PDB file of C-alpha atoms and ligand atoms in Angstrom:
ATOM      1  CA  MET A   1     176.713  -2.890  73.618  1.00  0.00           C
ATOM      2  CA  SER A   2     177.583  -4.165  70.170  1.00  0.00           C
ATOM      3  CA  GLY A   3     180.567  -5.006  68.006  1.00  0.00           C
ATOM      4  CA  THR A   4     184.076  -6.101  68.930  1.00  0.00           C
ATOM      5  CA  ILE A   5     186.535  -3.312  69.761  1.00  0.00           C
ATOM      6  CA  VAL A   6     189.522  -5.330  70.997  1.00  0.00           C
ATOM      7  CA  LYS A   7     190.437  -8.755  69.761  1.00  0.00           C
ATOM      8  CA  ALA A   8     193.663 -10.573  70.559  1.00  0.00           C
ATOM      9  CA  ILE A   9     194.503 -14.035  69.355  1.00  0.00           C
ATOM     10  CA  ASN A  10     197.316 -16.266  70.566  1.00  0.00           C
ATOM     11  CA  ILE A  11     199.526 -13.514  72.016  1.00  0.00           C
ATOM     12  CA  HIS A  12     202.999 -14.789  72.869  1.00  0.00           C
ATOM     13  CA  LYS A  13     205.741 -12.686  74.424  1.00  0.00           C
ATOM     14  CA  LYS A  14     209.198 -13.674  75.617  1.00  0.00           C
ATOM     15  CA  PHE A  15     211.772 -11.670  77.539  1.00  0.00           C
ATOM     16  CA  ALA A  16     215.312 -13.050  77.329  1.00  0.00           C
ATOM     17  CA  GLY A  17     214.002 -16.427  76.213  1.00  0.00           C
ATOM     18  CA  ARG A  18     211.458 -16.687  79.061  1.00  0.00           C
ATOM     19  CA  GLU A  19     207.830 -16.902  77.988  1.00  0.00           C
ATOM     20  CA  VAL A  20     205.817 -14.238  79.812  1.00  0.00           C
ATOM     21  CA  LEU A  21     202.649 -14.514  77.682  1.00  0.00           C
ATOM     22  CA  ARG A  22     201.800 -18.027  76.524  1.00  0.00           C
ATOM     23  CA  GLY A  23     198.996 -17.700  74.025  1.00  0.00           C
ATOM     24  CA  VAL A  24     196.488 -15.159  75.314  1.00  0.00           C
ATOM     25  CA  ASP A  25     193.118 -14.766  73.574  1.00  0.00           C
ATOM     26  CA  LEU A  26     190.829 -11.861  74.352  1.00  0.00           C
ATOM     27  CA  GLU A  27     187.752 -10.222  72.937  1.00  0.00           C
ATOM     28  CA  VAL A  28     186.184  -7.047  74.315  1.00  0.00           C
ATOM     29  CA  ARG A  29     183.004  -5.612  72.924  1.00  0.00           C
ATOM     30  CA  ASN A  30     182.054  -1.980  72.499  1.00  0.00           C
ATOM     31  CA  GLY A  31     181.146  -0.502  75.887  1.00  0.00           C
ATOM     32  CA  GLU A  32     182.334  -3.537  77.801  1.00  0.00           C
ATOM     33  CA  VAL A  33     184.491  -3.393  80.941  1.00  0.00           C
ATOM     34  CA  LEU A  34     186.995  -6.237  81.376  1.00  0.00           C
ATOM     35  CA  CYS A  35     188.958  -6.378  84.626  1.00  0.00           C
ATOM     36  CA  ILE A  36     192.163  -8.416  84.669  1.00  0.00           C
ATOM     37  CA  LEU A  37     193.298  -9.810  87.997  1.00  0.00           C
ATOM     38  CA  GLY A  38     196.172 -12.076  88.862  1.00  0.00           C
ATOM     39  CA  PRO A  39     199.316 -12.465  90.925  1.00  0.00           C
ATOM     40  CA  SER A  40     202.263 -10.126  90.511  1.00  0.00           C
ATOM     41  CA  GLY A  41     204.461 -11.243  87.614  1.00  0.00           C
ATOM     42  CA  SER A  42     201.687 -13.142  85.839  1.00  0.00           C
ATOM     43  CA  GLY A  43     201.984 -10.935  82.723  1.00  0.00           C
ATOM     44  CA  LYS A  44     199.133  -8.442  83.159  1.00  0.00           C
ATOM     45  CA  SER A  45     201.170  -5.320  82.344  1.00  0.00           C
ATOM     46  CA  THR A  46     202.898  -7.066  79.463  1.00  0.00           C
ATOM     47  CA  LEU A  47     199.519  -8.023  78.021  1.00  0.00           C
ATOM     48  CA  LEU A  48     198.297  -4.402  78.125  1.00  0.00           C
ATOM     49  CA  ARG A  49     201.579  -3.243  76.582  1.00  0.00           C
ATOM     50  CA  CYS A  50     201.161  -5.795  73.784  1.00  0.00           C
ATOM     51  CA  LEU A  51     197.614  -4.585  73.083  1.00  0.00           C
ATOM     52  CA  ASN A  52     198.888  -1.102  72.198  1.00  0.00           C
ATOM     53  CA  HIS A  53     202.215  -2.249  70.771  1.00  0.00           C
ATOM     54  CA  LEU A  54     204.404  -0.741  73.464  1.00  0.00           C
ATOM     55  CA  GLU A  55     205.852  -4.252  73.185  1.00  0.00           C
ATOM     56  CA  ALA A  56     206.273  -6.124  69.909  1.00  0.00           C
ATOM     57  CA  LEU A  57     204.634  -9.561  69.802  1.00  0.00           C
ATOM     58  CA  ASP A  58     206.495 -12.833  69.345  1.00  0.00           C
ATOM     59  CA  ASP A  59     203.344 -14.387  67.956  1.00  0.00           C
ATOM     60  CA  GLY A  60     199.655 -13.604  67.631  1.00  0.00           C
ATOM     61  CA  VAL A  61     197.597 -10.662  66.410  1.00  0.00           C
ATOM     62  CA  VAL A  62     195.806  -7.731  68.048  1.00  0.00           C
ATOM     63  CA  TRP A  63     192.985  -5.871  66.371  1.00  0.00           C
ATOM     64  CA  ILE A  64     191.505  -2.639  67.699  1.00  0.00           C
ATOM     65  CA  ASP A  65     188.260  -1.707  65.987  1.00  0.00           C
ATOM     66  CA  GLY A  66     189.098  -4.042  63.122  1.00  0.00           C
ATOM     67  CA  GLN A  67     192.614  -2.711  62.526  1.00  0.00           C
ATOM     68  CA  ILE A  68     195.709  -4.842  63.159  1.00  0.00           C
ATOM     69  CA  ILE A  69     197.923  -3.062  65.702  1.00  0.00           C
ATOM     70  CA  GLY A  70     201.653  -2.669  65.083  1.00  0.00           C
ATOM     71  CA  TYR A  71     201.736  -4.782  61.941  1.00  0.00           C
ATOM     72  CA  GLU A  72     200.405  -4.946  58.427  1.00  0.00           C
ATOM     73  CA  LEU A  73     199.727  -7.911  56.233  1.00  0.00           C
ATOM     74  CA  ARG A  74     202.135  -8.002  53.287  1.00  0.00           C
ATOM     75  CA  ASP A  75     202.484 -10.978  50.974  1.00  0.00           C
ATOM     76  CA  GLY A  76     200.565 -13.067  53.457  1.00  0.00           C
ATOM     77  CA  THR A  77     202.819 -12.324  56.456  1.00  0.00           C
ATOM     78  CA  LEU A  78     202.699  -9.749  59.241  1.00  0.00           C
ATOM     79  CA  LYS A  79     205.374  -7.050  58.957  1.00  0.00           C
ATOM     80  CA  GLU A  80     205.986  -4.520  61.731  1.00  0.00           C
ATOM     81  CA  LEU A  81     204.679  -1.064  60.842  1.00  0.00           C
ATOM     82  CA  PRO A  82     207.038   1.934  60.777  1.00  0.00           C
ATOM     83  CA  ALA A  83     207.119   3.845  64.107  1.00  0.00           C
ATOM     84  CA  ARG A  84     205.170   6.785  62.727  1.00  0.00           C
ATOM     85  CA  LYS A  85     202.257   4.543  61.755  1.00  0.00           C
ATOM     86  CA  VAL A  86     202.376   2.741  65.090  1.00  0.00           C
ATOM     87  CA  ARG A  87     202.174   6.093  66.901  1.00  0.00           C
ATOM     88  CA  ARG A  88     199.111   6.998  64.860  1.00  0.00           C
ATOM     89  CA  GLN A  89     197.425   3.784  65.991  1.00  0.00           C
ATOM     90  CA  GLN A  90     198.485   4.303  69.607  1.00  0.00           C
ATOM     91  CA  ARG A  91     196.732   7.674  69.711  1.00  0.00           C
ATOM     92  CA  GLU A  92     193.422   5.859  69.505  1.00  0.00           C
ATOM     93  CA  ILE A  93     194.227   3.683  72.523  1.00  0.00           C
ATOM     94  CA  GLY A  94     194.084   5.441  75.898  1.00  0.00           C
ATOM     95  CA  MET A  95     196.535   4.236  78.533  1.00  0.00           C
ATOM     96  CA  VAL A  96     196.593   5.099  82.217  1.00  0.00           C
ATOM     97  CA  PHE A  97     199.618   3.966  84.236  1.00  0.00           C
ATOM     98  CA  GLN A  98     200.168   3.285  87.904  1.00  0.00           C
ATOM     99  CA  HIS A  99     202.542   6.264  88.169  1.00  0.00           C
ATOM    100  CA  PHE A 100     200.453   8.853  86.262  1.00  0.00           C
ATOM    101  CA  ASN A 101     203.240   9.875  83.823  1.00  0.00           C
ATOM    102  CA  LEU A 102     202.039  13.500  83.604  1.00  0.00           C
ATOM    103  CA  PHE A 103     204.341  16.104  82.064  1.00  0.00           C
ATOM    104  CA  PRO A 104     205.727  17.790  85.224  1.00  0.00           C
ATOM    105  CA  HIS A 105     206.389  21.173  83.597  1.00  0.00           C
ATOM    106  CA  MET A 106     202.817  21.537  82.315  1.00  0.00           C
ATOM    107  CA  THR A 107     199.645  22.469  84.157  1.00  0.00           C
ATOM    108  CA  ALA A 108     196.705  20.084  84.366  1.00  0.00           C
ATOM    109  CA  LEU A 109     195.069  21.850  81.426  1.00  0.00           C
ATOM    110  CA  GLU A 110     198.280  21.901  79.363  1.00  0.00           C
ATOM    111  CA  ASN A 111     198.757  18.176  79.980  1.00  0.00           C
ATOM    112  CA  ILE A 112     195.294  17.511  78.599  1.00  0.00           C
ATOM    113  CA  ILE A 113     195.519  19.712  75.485  1.00  0.00           C
ATOM    114  CA  GLU A 114     199.053  18.558  74.568  1.00  0.00           C
ATOM    115  CA  GLY A 115     197.923  15.543  72.535  1.00  0.00           C
ATOM    116  CA  PRO A 116     195.002  17.197  70.769  1.00  0.00           C
ATOM    117  CA  VAL A 117     197.007  20.355  69.864  1.00  0.00           C
ATOM    118  CA  THR A 118     200.450  19.009  68.969  1.00  0.00           C
ATOM    119  CA  VAL A 119     199.568  15.545  67.718  1.00  0.00           C
ATOM    120  CA  ARG A 120     196.105  16.010  66.270  1.00  0.00           C
ATOM    121  CA  ARG A 121     196.596  19.661  65.250  1.00  0.00           C
ATOM    122  CA  GLU A 122     193.319  20.651  66.846  1.00  0.00           C
ATOM    123  CA  PRO A 123     192.789  24.440  67.237  1.00  0.00           C
ATOM    124  CA  ARG A 124     193.937  25.501  70.713  1.00  0.00           C
ATOM    125  CA  ALA A 125     190.644  27.168  71.642  1.00  0.00           C
ATOM    126  CA  SER A 126     188.533  24.090  70.950  1.00  0.00           C
ATOM    127  CA  ALA A 127     191.088  21.825  72.676  1.00  0.00           C
ATOM    128  CA  ILE A 128     190.937  24.069  75.765  1.00  0.00           C
ATOM    129  CA  ALA A 129     187.136  24.058  75.767  1.00  0.00           C
ATOM    130  CA  ARG A 130     187.095  20.264  75.665  1.00  0.00           C
ATOM    131  CA  ALA A 131     189.863  19.974  78.286  1.00  0.00           C
ATOM    132  CA  GLU A 132     187.825  22.159  80.634  1.00  0.00           C
ATOM    133  CA  LYS A 133     184.830  19.867  80.196  1.00  0.00           C
ATOM    134  CA  LEU A 134     187.019  16.832  80.823  1.00  0.00           C
ATOM    135  CA  LEU A 135     188.519  18.434  83.943  1.00  0.00           C
ATOM    136  CA  ALA A 136     185.002  19.126  85.211  1.00  0.00           C
ATOM    137  CA  SER A 137     183.984  15.532  84.485  1.00  0.00           C
ATOM    138  CA  VAL A 138     186.811  14.240  86.717  1.00  0.00           C
ATOM    139  CA  GLY A 139     185.974  16.812  89.411  1.00  0.00           C
ATOM    140  CA  LEU A 140     188.984  19.045  88.840  1.00  0.00           C
ATOM    141  CA  ALA A 141     187.611  22.169  87.152  1.00  0.00           C
ATOM    142  CA  GLU A 142     189.193  24.295  89.887  1.00  0.00           C
ATOM    143  CA  ARG A 143     192.685  22.820  89.404  1.00  0.00           C
ATOM    144  CA  ARG A 144     193.141  23.541  85.707  1.00  0.00           C
ATOM    145  CA  ASP A 145     196.216  25.718  86.277  1.00  0.00           C
ATOM    146  CA  ALA A 146     197.875  23.531  88.909  1.00  0.00           C
ATOM    147  CA  TYR A 147     201.118  21.724  88.149  1.00  0.00           C
ATOM    148  CA  PRO A 148     201.376  17.983  88.888  1.00  0.00           C
ATOM    149  CA  ALA A 149     203.608  18.673  91.925  1.00  0.00           C
ATOM    150  CA  GLN A 150     200.751  20.725  93.412  1.00  0.00           C
ATOM    151  CA  LEU A 151     198.225  17.893  93.032  1.00  0.00           C
ATOM    152  CA  SER A 152     197.554  14.859  95.221  1.00  0.00           C
ATOM    153  CA  GLY A 153     198.100  11.407  93.748  1.00  0.00           C
ATOM    154  CA  GLY A 154     194.372  10.956  93.241  1.00  0.00           C
ATOM    155  CA  GLN A 155     194.128  14.310  91.460  1.00  0.00           C
ATOM    156  CA  LYS A 156     197.137  13.481  89.266  1.00  0.00           C
ATOM    157  CA  GLN A 157     195.557  10.190  88.264  1.00  0.00           C
ATOM    158  CA  ARG A 158     192.269  11.937  87.433  1.00  0.00           C
ATOM    159  CA  VAL A 159     194.188  14.408  85.209  1.00  0.00           C
ATOM    160  CA  ALA A 160     195.910  11.421  83.558  1.00  0.00           C
ATOM    161  CA  ILE A 161     192.516   9.884  82.824  1.00  0.00           C
ATOM    162  CA  ALA A 162     191.234  13.181  81.379  1.00  0.00           C
ATOM    163  CA  ARG A 163     194.390  13.451  79.265  1.00  0.00           C
ATOM    164  CA  ALA A 164     193.846   9.997  77.791  1.00  0.00           C
ATOM    165  CA  LEU A 165     190.173  10.746  77.129  1.00  0.00           C
ATOM    166  CA  ALA A 166     191.090  13.966  75.301  1.00  0.00           C
ATOM    167  CA  MET A 167     192.285  11.841  72.373  1.00  0.00           C
ATOM    168  CA  SER A 168     188.818  10.227  72.073  1.00  0.00           C
ATOM    169  CA  PRO A 169     190.267   6.722  72.365  1.00  0.00           C
ATOM    170  CA  LYS A 170     188.456   3.653  71.109  1.00  0.00           C
ATOM    171  CA  VAL A 171     189.413   1.827  74.299  1.00  0.00           C
ATOM    172  CA  MET A 172     190.920   2.806  77.629  1.00  0.00           C
ATOM    173  CA  LEU A 173     193.607   0.573  79.138  1.00  0.00           C
ATOM    174  CA  PHE A 174     194.309   0.987  82.854  1.00  0.00           C
ATOM    175  CA  ASP A 175     197.362  -0.607  84.494  1.00  0.00           C
ATOM    176  CA  GLU A 176     196.788  -0.687  88.260  1.00  0.00           C
ATOM    177  CA  PRO A 177     195.640   2.944  88.286  1.00  0.00           C
ATOM    178  CA  THR A 178     195.142   3.049  92.060  1.00  0.00           C
ATOM    179  CA  SER A 179     198.084   0.949  93.249  1.00  0.00           C
ATOM    180  CA  ALA A 180     200.385   3.921  93.897  1.00  0.00           C
ATOM    181  CA  LEU A 181     197.757   5.915  95.803  1.00  0.00           C
ATOM    182  CA  ASP A 182     197.308   6.428  99.512  1.00  0.00           C
ATOM    183  CA  PRO A 183     194.269   4.394 100.560  1.00  0.00           C
ATOM    184  CA  GLU A 184     192.105   7.446 101.186  1.00  0.00           C
ATOM    185  CA  LEU A 185     192.604   8.597  97.567  1.00  0.00           C
ATOM    186  CA  VAL A 186     191.689   5.329  95.866  1.00  0.00           C
ATOM    187  CA  GLY A 187     187.939   5.964  95.997  1.00  0.00           C
ATOM    188  CA  GLU A 188     187.976   9.224  94.042  1.00  0.00           C
ATOM    189  CA  VAL A 189     189.807   7.553  91.134  1.00  0.00           C
ATOM    190  CA  LEU A 190     187.557   4.482  91.170  1.00  0.00           C
ATOM    191  CA  ASP A 191     184.528   6.827  91.173  1.00  0.00           C
ATOM    192  CA  VAL A 192     185.784   8.473  87.969  1.00  0.00           C
ATOM    193  CA  MET A 193     186.362   5.048  86.408  1.00  0.00           C
ATOM    194  CA  ARG A 194     182.911   3.877  87.504  1.00  0.00           C
ATOM    195  CA  ALA A 195     181.353   6.933  85.800  1.00  0.00           C
ATOM    196  CA  LEU A 196     183.380   6.266  82.657  1.00  0.00           C
ATOM    197  CA  ALA A 197     182.145   2.694  82.583  1.00  0.00           C
ATOM    198  CA  ALA A 198     178.557   3.855  83.063  1.00  0.00           C
ATOM    199  CA  SER A 199     178.938   6.260  80.137  1.00  0.00           C
ATOM    200  CA  GLY A 200     179.736   3.331  77.844  1.00  0.00           C
ATOM    201  CA  THR A 201     183.522   3.613  77.566  1.00  0.00           C
ATOM    202  CA  THR A 202     185.221   0.375  76.525  1.00  0.00           C
ATOM    203  CA  MET A 203     187.738  -0.393  79.276  1.00  0.00           C
ATOM    204  CA  ILE A 204     190.357  -3.003  80.122  1.00  0.00           C
ATOM    205  CA  VAL A 205     191.418  -2.556  83.720  1.00  0.00           C
ATOM    206  CA  VAL A 206     194.278  -4.369  85.430  1.00  0.00           C
ATOM    207  CA  THR A 207     193.521  -3.970  89.103  1.00  0.00           C
ATOM    208  CA  HIS A 208     193.766  -5.457  92.567  1.00  0.00           C
ATOM    209  CA  GLU A 209     190.489  -3.784  93.548  1.00  0.00           C
ATOM    210  CA  ILE A 210     188.280  -6.853  93.711  1.00  0.00           C
ATOM    211  CA  GLY A 211     185.276  -4.812  94.869  1.00  0.00           C
ATOM    212  CA  PHE A 212     185.539  -2.611  91.790  1.00  0.00           C
ATOM    213  CA  ALA A 213     185.867  -5.659  89.536  1.00  0.00           C
ATOM    214  CA  ARG A 214     182.883  -7.349  91.110  1.00  0.00           C
ATOM    215  CA  GLU A 215     180.713  -4.264  90.851  1.00  0.00           C
ATOM    216  CA  VAL A 216     181.785  -2.646  87.552  1.00  0.00           C
ATOM    217  CA  ALA A 217     183.236  -5.343  85.314  1.00  0.00           C
ATOM    218  CA  ASP A 218     181.084  -7.095  82.746  1.00  0.00           C
ATOM    219  CA  ARG A 219     183.706  -9.821  82.741  1.00  0.00           C
ATOM    220  CA  VAL A 220     186.738 -10.646  84.827  1.00  0.00           C
ATOM    221  CA  ALA A 221     189.840 -12.415  83.520  1.00  0.00           C
ATOM    222  CA  ILE A 222     192.327 -14.072  85.842  1.00  0.00           C
ATOM    223  CA  MET A 223     195.912 -14.422  84.657  1.00  0.00           C
ATOM    224  CA  VAL A 224     198.358 -16.931  86.059  1.00  0.00           C
ATOM    225  CA  ASP A 225     201.800 -17.614  84.578  1.00  0.00           C
ATOM    226  CA  GLY A 226     201.169 -15.790  81.305  1.00  0.00           C
ATOM    227  CA  GLU A 227     197.786 -17.362  80.609  1.00  0.00           C
ATOM    228  CA  ILE A 228     194.194 -16.350  81.153  1.00  0.00           C
ATOM    229  CA  ARG A 229     192.994 -19.227  83.297  1.00  0.00           C
ATOM    230  CA  GLU A 230     189.428 -18.020  83.902  1.00  0.00           C
ATOM    231  CA  MET A 231     187.268 -15.436  82.168  1.00  0.00           C
ATOM    232  CA  GLY A 232     183.606 -14.663  82.642  1.00  0.00           C
ATOM    233  CA  PRO A 233     181.063 -12.668  84.638  1.00  0.00           C
ATOM    234  CA  PRO A 234     182.525 -11.605  88.015  1.00  0.00           C
ATOM    235  CA  ALA A 235     179.897 -13.512  89.982  1.00  0.00           C
ATOM    236  CA  ASP A 236     180.923 -16.780  88.276  1.00  0.00           C
ATOM    237  CA  VAL A 237     184.681 -16.317  88.182  1.00  0.00           C
ATOM    238  CA  LEU A 238     185.103 -14.890  91.683  1.00  0.00           C
ATOM    239  CA  ALA A 239     182.710 -17.326  93.337  1.00  0.00           C
ATOM    240  CA  ASN A 240     183.317 -20.592  91.468  1.00  0.00           C
ATOM    241  CA  PRO A 241     186.795 -20.672  89.927  1.00  0.00           C
ATOM    242  CA  THR A 242     187.634 -24.084  88.549  1.00  0.00           C
ATOM    243  CA  ASP A 243     191.410 -23.660  88.103  1.00  0.00           C
ATOM    244  CA  ALA A 244     193.417 -24.585  91.213  1.00  0.00           C
ATOM    245  CA  ARG A 245     195.957 -21.725  90.839  1.00  0.00           C
ATOM    246  CA  VAL A 246     193.102 -19.256  90.405  1.00  0.00           C
ATOM    247  CA  ARG A 247     191.424 -20.644  93.519  1.00  0.00           C
ATOM    248  CA  SER A 248     194.573 -20.169  95.580  1.00  0.00           C
ATOM    249  CA  PHE A 249     195.108 -16.648  94.188  1.00  0.00           C
ATOM    250  CA  LEU A 250     191.527 -15.646  95.013  1.00  0.00           C
ATOM    251  CA  ALA A 251     191.735 -17.219  98.449  1.00  0.00           C
ATOM    252  CA  ARG A 252     194.634 -14.842  99.191  1.00  0.00           C
ATOM    253  CA  VAL A 253     192.957 -11.656  97.900  1.00  0.00           C
ATOM    254  CA  LEU A 254     189.262 -12.080  98.647  1.00  0.00           C
TER     255      LEU A 254
HETATM  256  P1  ADP B 301     202.347  -8.233  86.146  1.00  0.00           P
HETATM  257  O1  ADP B 301     201.956  -6.924  85.556  1.00  0.00           O
HETATM  258  O2  ADP B 301     201.267  -9.263  86.118  1.00  0.00           O
HETATM  259  O3  ADP B 301     202.918  -8.080  87.536  1.00  0.00           O
HETATM  260  P2  ADP B 301     204.437  -8.169  84.143  1.00  0.00           P
HETATM  261  O4  ADP B 301     203.732  -8.222  82.837  1.00  0.00           O
HETATM  262  O5  ADP B 301     204.937  -6.849  84.603  1.00  0.00           O
HETATM  263  O6  ADP B 301     203.526  -8.857  85.269  1.00  0.00           O
HETATM  264  O7  ADP B 301     205.687  -9.130  84.116  1.00  0.00           O
HETATM  265  C1  ADP B 301     205.579 -10.505  83.763  1.00  0.00           C
HETATM  266  C2  ADP B 301     206.971 -11.091  83.789  1.00  0.00           C
HETATM  267  O8  ADP B 301     207.741 -10.539  82.745  1.00  0.00           O
HETATM  268  C3  ADP B 301     207.725 -10.795  85.077  1.00  0.00           C
HETATM  269  O9  ADP B 301     208.459 -11.924  85.420  1.00  0.00           O
HETATM  270  C4  ADP B 301     208.631  -9.654  84.694  1.00  0.00           C
HETATM  271  O10 ADP B 301     209.796  -9.670  85.467  1.00  0.00           O
HETATM  272  C5  ADP B 301     208.914  -9.930  83.237  1.00  0.00           C
HETATM  273  N1  ADP B 301     209.157  -8.708  82.466  1.00  0.00           N
HETATM  274  C6  ADP B 301     208.265  -7.715  82.260  1.00  0.00           C
HETATM  275  N2  ADP B 301     208.782  -6.743  81.485  1.00  0.00           N
HETATM  276  C7  ADP B 301     210.052  -7.135  81.190  1.00  0.00           C
HETATM  277  C8  ADP B 301     211.126  -6.565  80.422  1.00  0.00           C
HETATM  278  N3  ADP B 301     210.978  -5.406  79.782  1.00  0.00           N
HETATM  279  N4  ADP B 301     212.278  -7.264  80.345  1.00  0.00           N
HETATM  280  C9  ADP B 301     212.433  -8.452  80.980  1.00  0.00           C
HETATM  281  N5  ADP B 301     211.460  -9.035  81.713  1.00  0.00           N
HETATM  282  C10 ADP B 301     210.284  -8.394  81.827  1.00  0.00           C
HETATM  283 MG1   MG B 302     201.926  -5.007  86.320  1.00  0.00          MG
END
C-alpha cells in the first residue's frame, strides 16, 4: 500500500440552495478500502457522484491519481473541463450502482467489452479474452451469452463489477451495491468485492453491510448531515464513536 489515489478537499454541494455536502475531506491510498456508512440522506451517494464528476462541485477539489477531476487550473482558478475531457477522466474511475445499470440489449460479455472496444478502441479479440477472464473471476464464465433479464440480481451485479473492471480503473466506487438484492444473493456479491479488496484494488464502498465494513475495510467513514463525522479503522470507529449522532446511528444498525 503506497501513494494517494483519491484526495478530496473541502467538497461542498448544494441542491436548490440546500447544502448536502458541507466540506468533506477524504484521502484514500493505493490498495486501500474505505467503507462509507451513514443514515439515508446524509450525502453518501452525492459524495461518490462528486468524486467522479457526475455532479459538479460548488467548492473544493478532487484529485484521482494526482489529476484534478472535472476542472483544470487556468489563470489561478478552477474552470470546468469540456464534457469530452471529463468523460476521458471518468473512464478511469469504476462505478457500480445499486441498480446495476447494465445495457439490457447486450449479453454479459457484450456489456463488458463495450467500454474497451467502443471507448478505448481495443481490438475486439483481446477485449473478449479479457472479458472472459473477468467473467471467470466473478464466477460467471458459464453465463457469458446471457442477457441481463436472464440473470439474477446477484449475477447482474457481478457482471456490472466485471464491466467496471474491464476499463482498468484506478479506483472502484460502489454505491450500495447489495441494497437492491434479495438477501440470499448479497453474499455472492460481497464475496466478489472481498476478493477484489484482497487483490489490492482501491475501493470506496458506500454500504449498509456493517459486517463487510468491519471485516474488509481498512478505514470506515461515517457521514451525518453532509459531513464525515468519524473516520478511522473499523474497530475504533464502530466500537468507540465519539460523535453523538454517529453513536445513535450505529446503535440503530449494529
Ligand atoms: P444518501 O446516499 O446518503 O442517502 P444522497 O447523497 O442521495 O444521500 O442525498 C443527500 C441529500 O441530497 C438528500 O436530501 C437528497 O434528497 C438530496 N439530493 C440528492 N440528489 C439530489 C438532486 N439531484 N437534486 C436535489 N436533491 C438531491
Ligand atoms: Mg445513496
